[in-house]
Structure formats: structure tokens, C-alpha cells
Amino acid sequence: MGGDHGLAWDDTAWWALDLLHGIDLPADESGAYLHDDEQLRAWLAELRKRRTV
């Protein structure tokens, strides 16, 4: 296997992938995550905005 299988990665896709790369990182031993729901909602809104441009 190998290759990109015909996928096209534009700047917006790379931006989103970069954000999602560490989305489930723990913040500390409490079990909380580094990124909270509010931040994720802001990223989603930004992704939607970038996709409509």
C-alpha cells in the first residue's frame, strides 16, 4: 500500500488536521482534556467559515 489514494489536501484540510492532531491530549491527572468543548466549537465554526470562502 502507500500513496495518497487520490486525496487532495488543501490548506484548510491541513489546518484542521493540525488542530485535531492532539485533540484528546490530557491536561493533567484530573482526567480533563487540554482542549475544552468551547474551544472545539470555535474550531468547528472557523472550519465552516474557511470552507465557505
Short mmCIF file of C-alpha atoms in Angstrom, two decimals:
data_model
loop_
_atom_site.label_atom_id
_atom_site.label_comp_id
_atom_site.label_asym_id
_atom_site.label_seq_id
_atom_site.Cartn_x
_atom_site.Cartn_y
_atom_site.Cartn_z
CA MET A 1 0.00 0.00 0.00
CA GLY A 2 1.09 3.59 0.17
CA GLY A 3 0.49 6.70 -1.81
CA ASP A 4 -2.16 9.27 -1.20
CA HIS A 5 -5.04 7.27 -2.78
CA GLY A 6 -6.14 10.33 -4.75
CA LEU A 7 -6.75 12.54 -1.73
CA ALA A 8 -6.33 16.27 -2.22
CA TRP A 9 -5.12 18.13 0.85
CA ASP A 10 -5.76 21.86 0.65
CA ASP A 11 -4.67 24.48 3.18
CA THR A 12 -7.95 24.24 5.09
CA ALA A 13 -7.69 20.48 5.40
CA TRP A 14 -4.14 20.76 6.72
CA TRP A 15 -5.22 23.48 9.17
CA ALA A 16 -7.99 21.25 10.55
CA LEU A 17 -5.77 18.18 10.69
CA ASP A 18 -3.14 20.15 12.61
CA LEU A 19 -5.76 21.15 15.20
CA LEU A 20 -7.19 17.66 15.54
CA HIS A 21 -3.79 16.02 15.85
CA GLY A 22 -3.74 16.37 19.65
CA ILE A 23 -7.42 16.85 20.38
CA ASP A 24 -7.55 14.14 23.05
CA LEU A 25 -4.44 15.15 25.00
CA PRO A 26 -4.96 15.15 28.77
CA ALA A 27 -4.41 18.45 30.57
CA ASP A 28 -3.31 16.83 33.83
CA GLU A 29 -4.01 13.87 36.09
CA SER A 30 -7.60 15.02 36.75
CA GLY A 31 -8.87 13.46 33.53
CA ALA A 32 -9.64 16.82 31.93
CA TYR A 33 -8.62 17.38 28.34
CA LEU A 34 -6.23 20.06 27.13
CA HIS A 35 -8.90 21.44 24.76
CA ASP A 36 -12.40 22.10 26.10
CA ASP A 37 -15.78 21.98 24.34
CA GLU A 38 -15.83 25.75 23.85
CA GLN A 39 -12.52 25.67 22.02
CA LEU A 40 -13.70 22.77 19.86
CA ARG A 41 -16.88 24.66 18.95
CA ALA A 42 -14.75 27.68 17.97
CA TRP A 43 -12.56 25.47 15.76
CA LEU A 44 -15.65 23.99 14.11
CA ALA A 45 -17.06 27.46 13.44
CA GLU A 46 -13.71 28.53 11.94
CA LEU A 47 -13.60 25.39 9.76
CA ARG A 48 -17.11 26.08 8.46
CA LYS A 49 -16.11 29.69 7.74
CA ARG A 50 -12.96 28.62 5.87
CA ARG A 51 -14.91 26.06 3.82
CA THR A 52 -17.34 28.72 2.55
CA VAL A 53 -14.62 31.09 1.34
#
